C-alpha cells in the first residue's frame, strides 16, 4: 500500500512516497510552485498515479498554539483536491516544527554547505518526516 506524503509550501512542495508495504517513507523530487499561479495539483496527481498510491498524507501547518490559519485552509483545499482527483482518502497530520527537524537531519549528514542549505532537500526531508510520522502512528 503506497502512500503519498506532501509538505505544501508557498514556493516548493516536498514530496515523499512510502514503500509498497506502507512502512518506510522515501523522498521524491521536490515540486516547484510558480509565484501567483495555481498550485500544481495536476503534477501532484500525476506523481500519485505514477506510484499507484492508495492515500495522501498532507502536513497541516498549525500555528504554535495548534490553531488553524488561512494557510491551513489553503493546504486542506489543495490536499482534498489531490485526494479527490486520485480517488483516494486524504489524511492530515500536524507538521509543526517538521522543517526545523528536517534541517537538523540534513545538517547531521555532513554534506557540503551548498547541499545542506538546498531548500528542496529540506522540503523533501520534511515530507519524509510527515509521511513517516503518519505511517508510524497508523501501525
MMTF fields as JSON, N, C-alpha, C and O atoms, coordinates in Angstrom:
{
  "mmtfVersion": "1.0.0",
  "mmtfProducer": "UNKNOWN",
  "numBonds": 555,
  "numAtoms": 556,
  "numGroups": 139,
  "numChains": 1,
  "numModels": 1,
  "chainsPerModel": [1],
  "groupsPerChain": [139],
  "chainIdList": ["A"],
  "bondAtomList": [4, 2, 8, 6, 12, 10, 16, 14, 20, 18, 24, 22, 28, 26, 32, 30, 36, 34, 40, 38, 44, 42, 48, 46, 52, 50, 56, 54, 60, 58, 64, 62, 68, 66, 72, 70, 76, 74, 80, 78, 84, 82, 88, 86, 92, 90, 96, 94, 100, 98, 104, 102, 108, 106, 112, 110, 116, 114, 120, 118, 124, 122, 128, 126, 132, 130, 136, 134, 140, 138, 144, 142, 148, 146, 152, 150, 156, 154, 160, 158, 164, 162, 168, 166, 172, 170, 176, 174, 180, 178, 184, 182, 188, 186, 192, 190, 196, 194, 200, 198, 204, 202, 208, 206, 212, 210, 216, 214, 220, 218, 224, 222, 228, 226, 232, 230, 236, 234, 240, 238, 244, 242, 248, 246, 252, 250, 256, 254, 260, 258, 264, 262, 268, 266, 272, 270, 276, 274, 280, 278, 284, 282, 288, 286, 292, 290, 296, 294, 300, 298, 304, 302, 308, 306, 312, 310, 316, 314, 320, 318, 324, 322, 328, 326, 332, 330, 336, 334, 340, 338, 344, 342, 348, 346, 352, 350, 356, 354, 360, 358, 364, 362, 368, 366, 372, 370, 376, 374, 380, 378, 384, 382, 388, 386, 392, 390, 396, 394, 400, 398, 404, 402, 408, 406, 412, 410, 416, 414, 420, 418, 424, 422, 428, 426, 432, 430, 436, 434, 440, 438, 444, 442, 448, 446, 452, 450, 456, 454, 460, 458, 464, 462, 468, 466, 472, 470, 476, 474, 480, 478, 484, 482, 488, 486, 492, 490, 496, 494, 500, 498, 504, 502, 508, 506, 512, 510, 516, 514, 520, 518, 524, 522, 528, 526, 532, 530, 536, 534, 540, 538, 544, 542, 548, 546, 552, 550],
  "bondOrderList": [1, 1, 1, 1, 1, 1, 1, 1, 1, 1, 1, 1, 1, 1, 1, 1, 1, 1, 1, 1, 1, 1, 1, 1, 1, 1, 1, 1, 1, 1, 1, 1, 1, 1, 1, 1, 1, 1, 1, 1, 1, 1, 1, 1, 1, 1, 1, 1, 1, 1, 1, 1, 1, 1, 1, 1, 1, 1, 1, 1, 1, 1, 1, 1, 1, 1, 1, 1, 1, 1, 1, 1, 1, 1, 1, 1, 1, 1, 1, 1, 1, 1, 1, 1, 1, 1, 1, 1, 1, 1, 1, 1, 1, 1, 1, 1, 1, 1, 1, 1, 1, 1, 1, 1, 1, 1, 1, 1, 1, 1, 1, 1, 1, 1, 1, 1, 1, 1, 1, 1, 1, 1, 1, 1, 1, 1, 1, 1, 1, 1, 1, 1, 1, 1, 1, 1, 1, 1],
  "groupList": [{"groupName": "UNK", "atomNameList": ["N", "CA", "C", "O"], "elementList": ["N", "C", "C", "O"], "formalChargeList": [0, 0, 0, 0], "bondAtomList": [1, 0, 2, 1, 3, 2], "bondOrderList": [1, 1, 2], "singleLetterCode": "X", "chemCompType": "L-PEPTIDE LINKING"}],
  "groupTypeList": [0, 0, 0, 0, 0, 0, 0, 0, 0, 0, 0, 0, 0, 0, 0, 0, 0, 0, 0, 0, 0, 0, 0, 0, 0, 0, 0, 0, 0, 0, 0, 0, 0, 0, 0, 0, 0, 0, 0, 0, 0, 0, 0, 0, 0, 0, 0, 0, 0, 0, 0, 0, 0, 0, 0, 0, 0, 0, 0, 0, 0, 0, 0, 0, 0, 0, 0, 0, 0, 0, 0, 0, 0, 0, 0, 0, 0, 0, 0, 0, 0, 0, 0, 0, 0, 0, 0, 0, 0, 0, 0, 0, 0, 0, 0, 0, 0, 0, 0, 0, 0, 0, 0, 0, 0, 0, 0, 0, 0, 0, 0, 0, 0, 0, 0, 0, 0, 0, 0, 0, 0, 0, 0, 0, 0, 0, 0, 0, 0, 0, 0, 0, 0, 0, 0, 0, 0, 0, 0],
  "groupIdList": [1, 2, 3, 4, 5, 6, 7, 8, 9, 10, 11, 12, 13, 14, 15, 16, 17, 18, 19, 20, 21, 22, 23, 24, 25, 26, 27, 28, 29, 30, 31, 32, 33, 34, 35, 36, 37, 38, 39, 40, 41, 42, 43, 44, 45, 46, 47, 48, 49, 50, 51, 52, 53, 54, 55, 56, 57, 58, 59, 60, 61, 62, 63, 64, 65, 66, 67, 68, 69, 70, 71, 72, 73, 74, 75, 76, 77, 78, 79, 80, 81, 82, 83, 84, 85, 86, 87, 88, 89, 90, 91, 92, 93, 94, 95, 96, 97, 98, 99, 100, 101, 102, 103, 104, 105, 106, 107, 108, 109, 110, 111, 112, 113, 114, 115, 116, 117, 118, 119, 120, 121, 122, 123, 124, 125, 126, 127, 128, 129, 130, 131, 132, 133, 134, 135, 136, 137, 138, 139],
  "secStructList": [7, 7, 3, 3, 3, 3, 3, 3, 7, 1, 1, 3, 3, 3, 3, 3, 3, 3, 7, 6, 6, 1, 7, 7, 3, 3, 3, 3, 3, 3, 3, 3, 7, 7, 6, 6, 1, 7, 7, 7, 2, 2, 2, 2, 2, 2, 2, 2, 2, 2, 6, 6, 7, 1, 3, 3, 3, 3, 3, 3, 7, 7, 7, 6, 6, 1, 7, 7, 7, 2, 2, 2, 2, 2, 2, 2, 2, 2, 2, 2, 2, 2, 2, 2, 2, 2, 6, 1, 3, 3, 3, 3, 3, 3, 7, 6, 6, 2, 2, 2, 2, 2, 2, 2, 2, 2, 2, 6, 6, 6, 7, 7, 2, 2, 2, 2, 6, 7, 2, 2, 2, 2, 2, 2, 2, 2, 2, 2, 2, 2, 2, 2, 2, 2, 2, 2, 2, 2, 7],
  "xCoordList": [0.849, 0.0, 0.895, 1.446, 1.036, 1.864, 1.053, -0.115, 1.712, 1.085, 1.932, 3.161, 1.275, 1.958, 1.973, 0.94, 3.145, 3.275, 3.61, 4.456, 2.964, 3.18, 3.449, 2.773, 4.451, 4.73, 4.533, 5.441, 3.333, 2.979, 3.565, 3.417, 4.231, 4.784, 4.419, 3.854, 4.74, 4.425, 5.313, 4.872, 6.556, 7.487, 7.771, 8.017, 7.737, 8.058, 7.123, 6.544, 6.989, 6.212, 7.131, 7.586, 7.402, 8.17, 7.284, 6.11, 7.85, 7.065, 7.799, 9.016, 7.053, 7.597, 6.587, 5.403, 7.073, 6.186, 6.645, 7.834, 5.708, 6.074, 6.499, 6.229, 7.163, 7.476, 6.161, 5.141, 6.163, 4.909, 4.197, 2.987, 4.944, 4.308, 3.705, 3.031, 3.949, 3.431, 4.145, 3.541, 5.452, 6.221, 7.246, 7.408, 7.943, 9.056, 8.815, 8.442, 9.033, 8.883, 10.216, 11.269, 10.158, 11.347, 11.057, 9.898, 12.105, 11.902, 11.618, 12.023, 10.919, 10.739, 11.203, 11.368, 11.415, 11.836, 10.819, 9.607, 11.354, 10.523, 9.857, 10.47, 8.604, 7.842, 7.899, 7.631, 8.249, 8.33, 6.981, 6.322, 6.584, 5.368, 5.771, 6.753, 5.034, 5.302, 4.503, 3.323, 5.176, 4.546, 3.274, 3.233, 2.261, 0.95, 0.303, -0.48, 0.625, -0.032, -0.783, -0.538, -1.694, -2.412, -1.44, -0.394, -1.788, -0.936, -0.855, -1.818, 0.281, 0.466, -0.237, 0.402, -1.548, -2.33, -2.19, -2.037, -2.239, -2.136, -0.805, -0.765, 0.27, 1.588, 1.586, 2.124, 0.984, 0.917, 0.056, 0.374, -1.021, -1.881, -1.105, -1.195, -0.347, 0.453, 1.471, 1.687, 2.092, 3.043, 2.315, 2.806, 1.154, 0.363, -0.032, 0.029, -0.437, -0.826, 0.38, 0.28, 1.516, 2.73, 3.138, 3.644, 2.909, 3.302, 2.139, 2.298, 0.983, -0.193, -0.527, -0.725, -0.586, -0.841, -2.294, -3.197, -2.484, -3.812, -4.315, -5.439, -3.471, -3.864, -2.854, -1.751, -3.255, -2.396, -2.325, -3.34, -1.112, -0.91, -0.307, 0.712, -0.95, -0.521, -0.182, -0.936, 0.962, 1.34, 0.449, 0.291, -0.13, -1.065, -0.345, 0.072, -0.2, 0.541, -0.299, -1.012, -0.197, -0.898, 0.03, 1.251, -0.551, 0.314, 0.799, 0.299, 1.753, 2.318, 1.29, 1.528, 0.151, -0.872, -1.777, -2.637, -1.577, -2.396, -3.606, -4.423, -3.739, -4.883, -4.623, -3.479, -5.714, -5.627, -5.622, -6.079, -5.092, -4.986, -5.522, -6.013, -5.419, -5.807, -4.956, -5.465, -3.657, -2.772, -3.178, -3.1, -3.608, -4.075, -5.279, -5.359, -6.199, -7.38, -6.971, -7.543, -5.981, -5.492, -4.837, -5.041, -4.061, -3.427, -4.491, -4.373, -5.52, -6.617, -7.304, -7.633, -7.514, -8.173, -7.342, -7.878, -6.037, -5.156, -5.093, -5.21, -4.911, -4.848, -6.118, -6.065, -7.267, -8.549, -8.682, -9.191, -8.223, -8.314, -7.423, -7.838, -6.215, -5.317, -5.957, -5.998, -6.45, -7.098, -8.325, -8.544, -9.132, -10.343, -9.988, -10.596, -8.995, -8.613, -7.977, -8.074, -7.328, -6.737, -7.747, -7.479, -8.91, -9.943, -9.4, -9.646, -8.646, -8.094, -8.353, -8.581, -8.32, -8.521, -7.329, -6.191, -7.613, -6.574, -6.567, -7.606, -5.371, -5.199, -4.3, -3.447, -4.493, -3.703, -2.997, -3.528, -1.791, -1.026, -0.333, 0.157, -0.3, 0.332, 1.791, 2.545, 2.187, 3.558, 4.387, 5.484, 3.884, 4.646, 6.048, 6.23, 7.024, 8.434, 9.088, 10.24, 8.36, 8.928, 10.101, 11.113, 9.986, 11.076, 12.342, 13.441, 12.196, 13.369, 14.02, 15.246, 13.213, 13.761, 14.43, 15.474, 13.835, 14.42, 15.767, 16.722, 15.843, 17.112, 18.19, 19.331, 17.842, 18.82, 19.283, 20.467, 18.347, 18.697, 19.635, 20.607, 19.354, 20.206, 21.601, 22.607, 21.657, 22.95, 23.777, 25.0, 23.111, 23.83, 24.442, 25.248, 24.068, 24.603, 26.03, 26.698, 26.504, 27.866, 28.044, 29.141, 26.98, 27.046, 27.761, 27.849, 28.272, 28.823, 27.74, 26.55, 28.166, 27.231, 26.185, 25.01, 26.58, 25.622, 24.507, 23.359, 24.83, 23.805, 22.983, 21.793, 23.608, 22.875, 21.832, 20.766, 22.12, 21.211, 20.233, 19.461, 20.255, 19.335, 17.918, 17.594, 17.071, 15.709, 14.886, 14.048, 15.111, 14.388, 14.689, 13.8, 15.949, 16.36, 15.658, 15.215, 15.564, 14.899, 13.403, 12.818, 12.779, 11.347, 11.083, 10.085, 11.968, 11.817, 11.949, 11.188, 12.927, 13.1, 11.873, 11.467, 11.28, 10.058, 8.92, 8.175, 8.79, 7.735, 7.95, 6.993, 9.21, 9.507, 9.086, 8.438, 9.449, 9.099, 7.589, 7.087, 6.865, 5.4, 4.811, 3.989, 5.24, 4.7, 5.098, 4.269, 6.363, 6.807, 6.062, 5.73, 5.796, 5.03, 3.645, 3.156, 3.011, 1.67, 1.729, 0.883, 2.733, 2.874, 3.1, 2.504, 3.957, 4.247, 3.023, 2.764, 2.276, 1.076, 0.014, -0.741, -0.033, -1.045, -0.801, -1.745, 0.466, 0.759, 0.732, 0.958],
  "yCoordList": [-1.18, 0.0, 1.244, 1.612, 1.871, 3.079, 4.31, 4.453, 5.197, 6.417, 7.591, 7.533, 8.657, 9.874, 10.861, 11.111, 11.424, 12.417, 13.775, 13.866, 14.825, 16.168, 17.178, 17.193, 18.023, 19.172, 20.403, 20.814, 20.994, 22.104, 23.418, 23.776, 24.121, 25.421, 26.426, 26.065, 27.674, 28.721, 28.658, 29.034, 28.191, 28.143, 26.727, 26.514, 25.758, 24.384, 23.434, 23.773, 22.233, 21.178, 19.981, 19.392, 19.628, 18.425, 17.224, 17.22, 16.195, 15.018, 13.766, 13.653, 12.839, 11.558, 10.475, 10.747, 9.253, 8.112, 6.966, 6.826, 6.162, 5.017, 3.849, 3.828, 2.889, 1.643, 0.882, 1.263, -0.179, -0.9, -1.461, -1.685, -1.69, -2.224, -1.139, -1.441, 0.136, 1.236, 1.357, 1.74, 1.027, 1.028, 2.152, 2.782, 2.409, 3.361, 4.426, 4.116, 5.688, 6.824, 7.133, 7.079, 7.46, 7.859, 9.11, 9.399, 9.863, 11.138, 10.972, 9.995, 11.943, 12.113, 13.536, 14.335, 13.872, 15.245, 16.283, 16.089, 17.377, 18.488, 19.16, 19.325, 19.544, 20.228, 21.727, 22.167, 22.5, 23.953, 24.587, 24.223, 25.548, 26.321, 27.626, 28.247, 28.045, 29.329, 30.418, 30.251, 31.541, 32.66, 33.111, 33.215, 33.372, 33.849, 32.963, 33.441, 31.684, 30.703, 29.72, 29.63, 28.987, 27.96, 26.9, 26.669, 26.254, 25.164, 24.058, 23.835, 23.365, 22.332, 21.012, 19.964, 21.082, 19.903, 18.798, 17.629, 19.154, 18.14, 17.386, 16.175, 18.09, 17.458, 16.49, 15.387, 16.895, 16.031, 14.795, 13.694, 14.99, 13.861, 12.908, 11.691, 13.446, 12.597, 11.778, 10.604, 12.382, 11.653, 10.533, 9.406, 10.844, 9.835, 8.683, 7.521, 9.007, 7.962, 7.107, 5.885, 7.763, 7.045, 6.012, 4.939, 6.356, 5.464, 4.617, 3.883, 4.712, 3.913, 4.035, 3.034, 5.286, 5.489, 5.188, 5.308, 4.795, 4.47, 5.464, 5.349, 6.451, 7.519, 8.65, 8.468, 9.82, 11.004, 11.495, 11.577, 11.818, 12.395, 13.776, 13.933, 14.777, 16.16, 16.738, 16.579, 17.411, 18.105, 19.314, 20.13, 19.432, 20.522, 21.619, 21.398, 22.806, 23.891, 24.627, 25.582, 24.165, 24.819, 25.84, 25.714, 26.861, 27.82, 27.175, 26.113, 27.783, 27.159, 26.755, 25.82, 27.448, 27.092, 25.956, 25.476, 25.526, 24.443, 24.923, 24.108, 26.226, 26.787, 26.783, 26.776, 26.787, 26.828, 28.277, 29.184, 28.469, 29.803, 29.765, 28.736, 30.899, 30.929, 29.956, 29.278, 29.88, 28.962, 27.51, 26.674, 27.206, 25.857, 25.505, 24.392, 26.434, 26.198, 25.957, 25.1, 26.71, 26.519, 25.148, 24.475, 24.737, 23.415, 22.325, 21.358, 22.475, 21.486, 21.443, 20.369, 22.615, 22.666, 21.92, 21.127, 22.173, 21.517, 20.017, 19.216, 19.634, 18.216, 17.47, 16.368, 18.081, 17.456, 17.286, 16.27, 18.283, 18.213, 17.107, 16.377, 16.973, 15.9, 14.539, 13.671, 14.358, 13.095, 12.814, 11.682, 13.854, 13.671, 13.229, 12.305, 13.894, 13.543, 12.166, 11.504, 11.732, 10.385, 9.333, 8.135, 9.778, 8.888, 8.065, 6.863, 8.749, 8.101, 9.011, 10.208, 8.455, 9.303, 10.23, 9.897, 11.396, 12.345, 12.441, 12.623, 12.313, 12.399, 13.588, 13.953, 14.184, 15.342, 15.025, 14.326, 15.554, 15.359, 16.671, 17.378, 16.981, 18.207, 18.234, 17.301, 19.304, 19.402, 20.427, 20.773, 20.917, 21.922, 21.416, 20.282, 22.253, 22.006, 20.963, 20.589, 20.494, 19.498, 20.072, 19.393, 21.308, 21.907, 22.031, 21.783, 22.413, 22.537, 21.17, 21.062, 20.127, 18.774, 18.322, 17.671, 18.664, 18.287, 18.978, 18.358, 20.264, 20.998, 20.37, 20.22, 20.001, 19.359, 18.025, 17.694, 17.264, 15.961, 16.134, 15.391, 17.102, 17.352, 17.795, 17.334, 18.697, 19.165, 18.023, 18.008, 17.064, 15.956, 14.986, 14.135, 15.105, 14.195, 14.529, 13.719, 15.717, 16.102, 16.486, 16.369, 16.939, 17.36, 18.702, 19.447, 19.015, 20.36, 21.413, 21.135, 22.628, 23.696, 23.942, 24.13, 23.946, 24.222, 23.176, 23.507, 21.934, 20.88, 20.916, 20.598, 21.301, 21.409, 22.497, 22.374, 23.571, 24.709, 24.645, 25.581, 23.568, 23.385, 23.233, 22.226, 24.254, 24.252, 23.07, 22.544, 22.648, 21.496, 20.228, 19.411, 20.065, 18.904, 18.938, 17.907, 20.133, 20.273, 19.994, 19.343, 20.477, 20.216, 18.729, 18.205, 18.049, 16.596, 15.872, 14.949, 16.298, 15.685, 15.928, 15.045, 17.112, 17.417, 16.495, 15.99, 16.279, 15.384, 13.97, 13.281, 13.538, 12.205, 12.139, 11.178, 13.155, 13.164, 13.151, 12.451, 13.92, 13.965, 12.595, 12.079, 12.011, 10.709, 9.629, 8.799, 9.628, 8.599, 8.686, 7.66, 9.899, 10.064, 9.456, 8.782, 9.684, 9.131, 7.602, 6.909, 7.082, 5.624, 4.992, 3.964, 5.607, 5.069, 5.149, 4.233, 6.227, 6.424, 5.381, 4.946, 4.991, 4.065, 2.639, 1.876, 2.285, 0.875, 0.611, -0.52],
  "zCoordList": [0.0, 0.0, 0.0, 1.038, -1.129, -1.226, -0.834, -1.197, -0.077, 0.403, -0.069, -0.028, -0.517, -0.952, 0.207, 0.827, 0.5, 1.559, 0.962, 0.072, 1.437, 0.899, 2.006, 3.035, 1.771, 2.616, 1.744, 1.021, 1.817, 0.943, 1.452, 2.62, 0.546, 0.869, -0.206, -1.239, 0.037, -0.936, -2.172, -3.258, -2.034, -3.155, -3.647, -4.834, -2.728, -3.08, -2.351, -1.319, -2.91, -2.272, -2.111, -3.091, -0.85, -0.574, -0.828, -0.459, -1.463, -1.83, -1.361, -1.514, -0.795, -0.365, -0.712, -0.91, -0.781, -1.036, -0.148, 0.136, 0.28, 1.111, 0.229, -0.971, 0.841, 0.145, -0.064, 0.51, -0.867, -1.157, 0.077, 0.044, 1.167, 2.37, 3.252, 4.237, 2.898, 3.704, 5.035, 6.037, 5.049, 6.282, 6.349, 7.394, 5.235, 5.223, 4.162, 3.03, 4.54, 3.62, 2.957, 3.594, 1.662, 0.917, 0.108, -0.189, -0.255, -0.956, -2.44, -3.07, -2.969, -4.41, -4.722, -3.8, -5.984, -6.313, -5.831, -5.92, -5.325, -4.858, -6.051, -7.105, -5.875, -6.922, -6.638, -5.52, -7.655, -7.512, -7.835, -8.809, -6.994, -7.253, -7.902, -7.495, -8.895, -9.55, -8.853, -8.546, -8.611, -7.904, -8.612, -9.838, -7.84, -8.293, -9.351, -10.172, -9.333, -10.21, -9.331, -8.128, -9.94, -9.191, -8.687, -9.295, -7.57, -7.081, -8.137, -8.871, -8.22, -9.252, -8.902, -8.808, -8.714, -8.333, -9.381, -9.027, -10.661, -11.723, -11.636, -11.851, -11.325, -11.18, -9.999, -10.1, -8.883, -7.708, -7.982, -7.532, -8.715, -9.095, -10.0, -9.836, -10.948, -11.846, -11.052, -11.352, -10.054, -9.21, -8.467, -8.401, -7.912, -7.21, -8.115, -7.715, -9.334, -10.29, -10.679, -10.781, -10.893, -11.277, -10.219, -10.545, -8.955, -7.861, -7.34, -6.365, -7.976, -7.619, -6.127, -5.438, -5.643, -4.221, -3.871, -4.698, -2.626, -2.127, -1.097, -0.609, -0.764, 0.162, 0.036, -0.479, 0.516, 0.535, 1.984, 2.676, 2.427, 3.758, 3.562, 2.889, 4.158, 3.991, 5.358, 6.317, 5.434, 6.652, 6.852, 5.945, 8.025, 8.314, 9.101, 10.238, 8.492, 9.138, 10.182, 9.872, 11.402, 12.501, 13.142, 13.055, 13.791, 14.481, 15.782, 16.153, 16.479, 17.678, 18.737, 19.501, 18.789, 19.776, 19.28, 20.019, 18.017, 17.463, 16.691, 16.262, 16.503, 15.773, 14.273, 13.816, 13.526, 12.071, 11.589, 12.284, 10.377, 9.792, 8.359, 7.896, 7.666, 6.249, 5.447, 4.555, 5.757, 5.04, 5.302, 4.402, 6.521, 6.846, 5.963, 5.443, 5.795, 4.954, 3.506, 2.834, 3.022, 1.647, 1.492, 0.482, 2.476, 2.436, 2.414, 1.661, 3.228, 3.223, 1.851, 1.347, 1.26, -0.056, -1.096, -1.872, -1.111, -2.082, -1.812, -2.739, -0.553, -0.198, -0.571, -1.116, -0.272, -0.628, -2.134, -2.606, -2.889, -4.354, -4.908, -5.808, -4.388, -4.84, -4.549, -5.421, -3.333, -2.98, -3.826, -4.257, -4.067, -4.882, -6.291, -6.832, -6.888, -8.264, -8.357, -9.39, -7.288, -7.272, -6.821, -6.909, -6.337, -5.774, -4.616, -4.514, -3.734, -2.539, -1.342, -1.515, -0.13, 1.052, 1.288, 0.959, 1.864, 2.248, 3.767, 4.401, 4.337, 5.785, 6.085, 5.275, 7.243, 7.651, 8.958, 9.821, 9.081, 10.309, 10.652, 9.772, 11.925, 12.415, 11.974, 12.25, 11.289, 10.805, 11.56, 11.122, 12.685, 13.426, 13.721, 14.164, 13.475, 13.767, 12.852, 13.068, 11.834, 10.917, 10.138, 9.965, 9.666, 8.891, 9.723, 9.227, 10.983, 11.854, 12.064, 12.046, 12.262, 12.421, 11.134, 11.172, 9.987, 8.701, 8.499, 8.03, 8.854, 8.727, 9.602, 9.165, 10.83, 11.724, 11.143, 11.201, 10.584, 10.0, 8.814, 8.677, 7.962, 6.79, 7.242, 6.702, 8.238, 8.745, 9.307, 9.167, 9.943, 10.581, 9.576, 9.952, 8.303, 7.284, 6.878, 6.236, 7.249, 6.902, 5.442, 4.896, 4.812, 3.414, 3.293, 4.269, 2.103, 1.891, 2.132, 1.986, 2.504, 2.871, 1.788, 2.107, 0.523, -0.559, -0.593, -0.889, -0.297, -0.289, 0.994, 0.978, 2.1, 3.372, 3.301, 3.904, 2.568, 2.505, 1.338, 1.128, 0.585, -0.538, 0.019, 0.649, -0.225, 0.328, -0.18, 0.554, -1.417, -1.95, -1.17, -0.934, -0.768, 0.028, 1.393, 1.9, 1.974, 3.278, 3.142, 4.008, 2.069, 1.845, 1.65, 2.145, 0.933, 0.736, 2.071, 2.362, 2.885, 4.206, 5.077, 5.834, 4.979, 5.736, 5.311, 6.151, 4.007, 3.51, 4.037, 4.39, 4.09, 4.637, 6.1, 6.513, 6.89, 8.311, 8.516, 9.396, 7.71, 7.796, 7.495, 8.252, 6.378, 5.98, 6.977, 7.35, 7.417, 8.358, 9.678, 10.272, 10.143, 11.401, 11.24, 12.146, 10.102, 9.879, 9.791, 10.357, 9.076, 8.952, 10.324, 10.643, 11.131, 12.469, 13.367, 14.148, 13.263, 14.078, 13.747, 14.617, 12.491, 11.995, 12.472, 12.682, 12.642, 12.988, 14.467, 14.896]
}
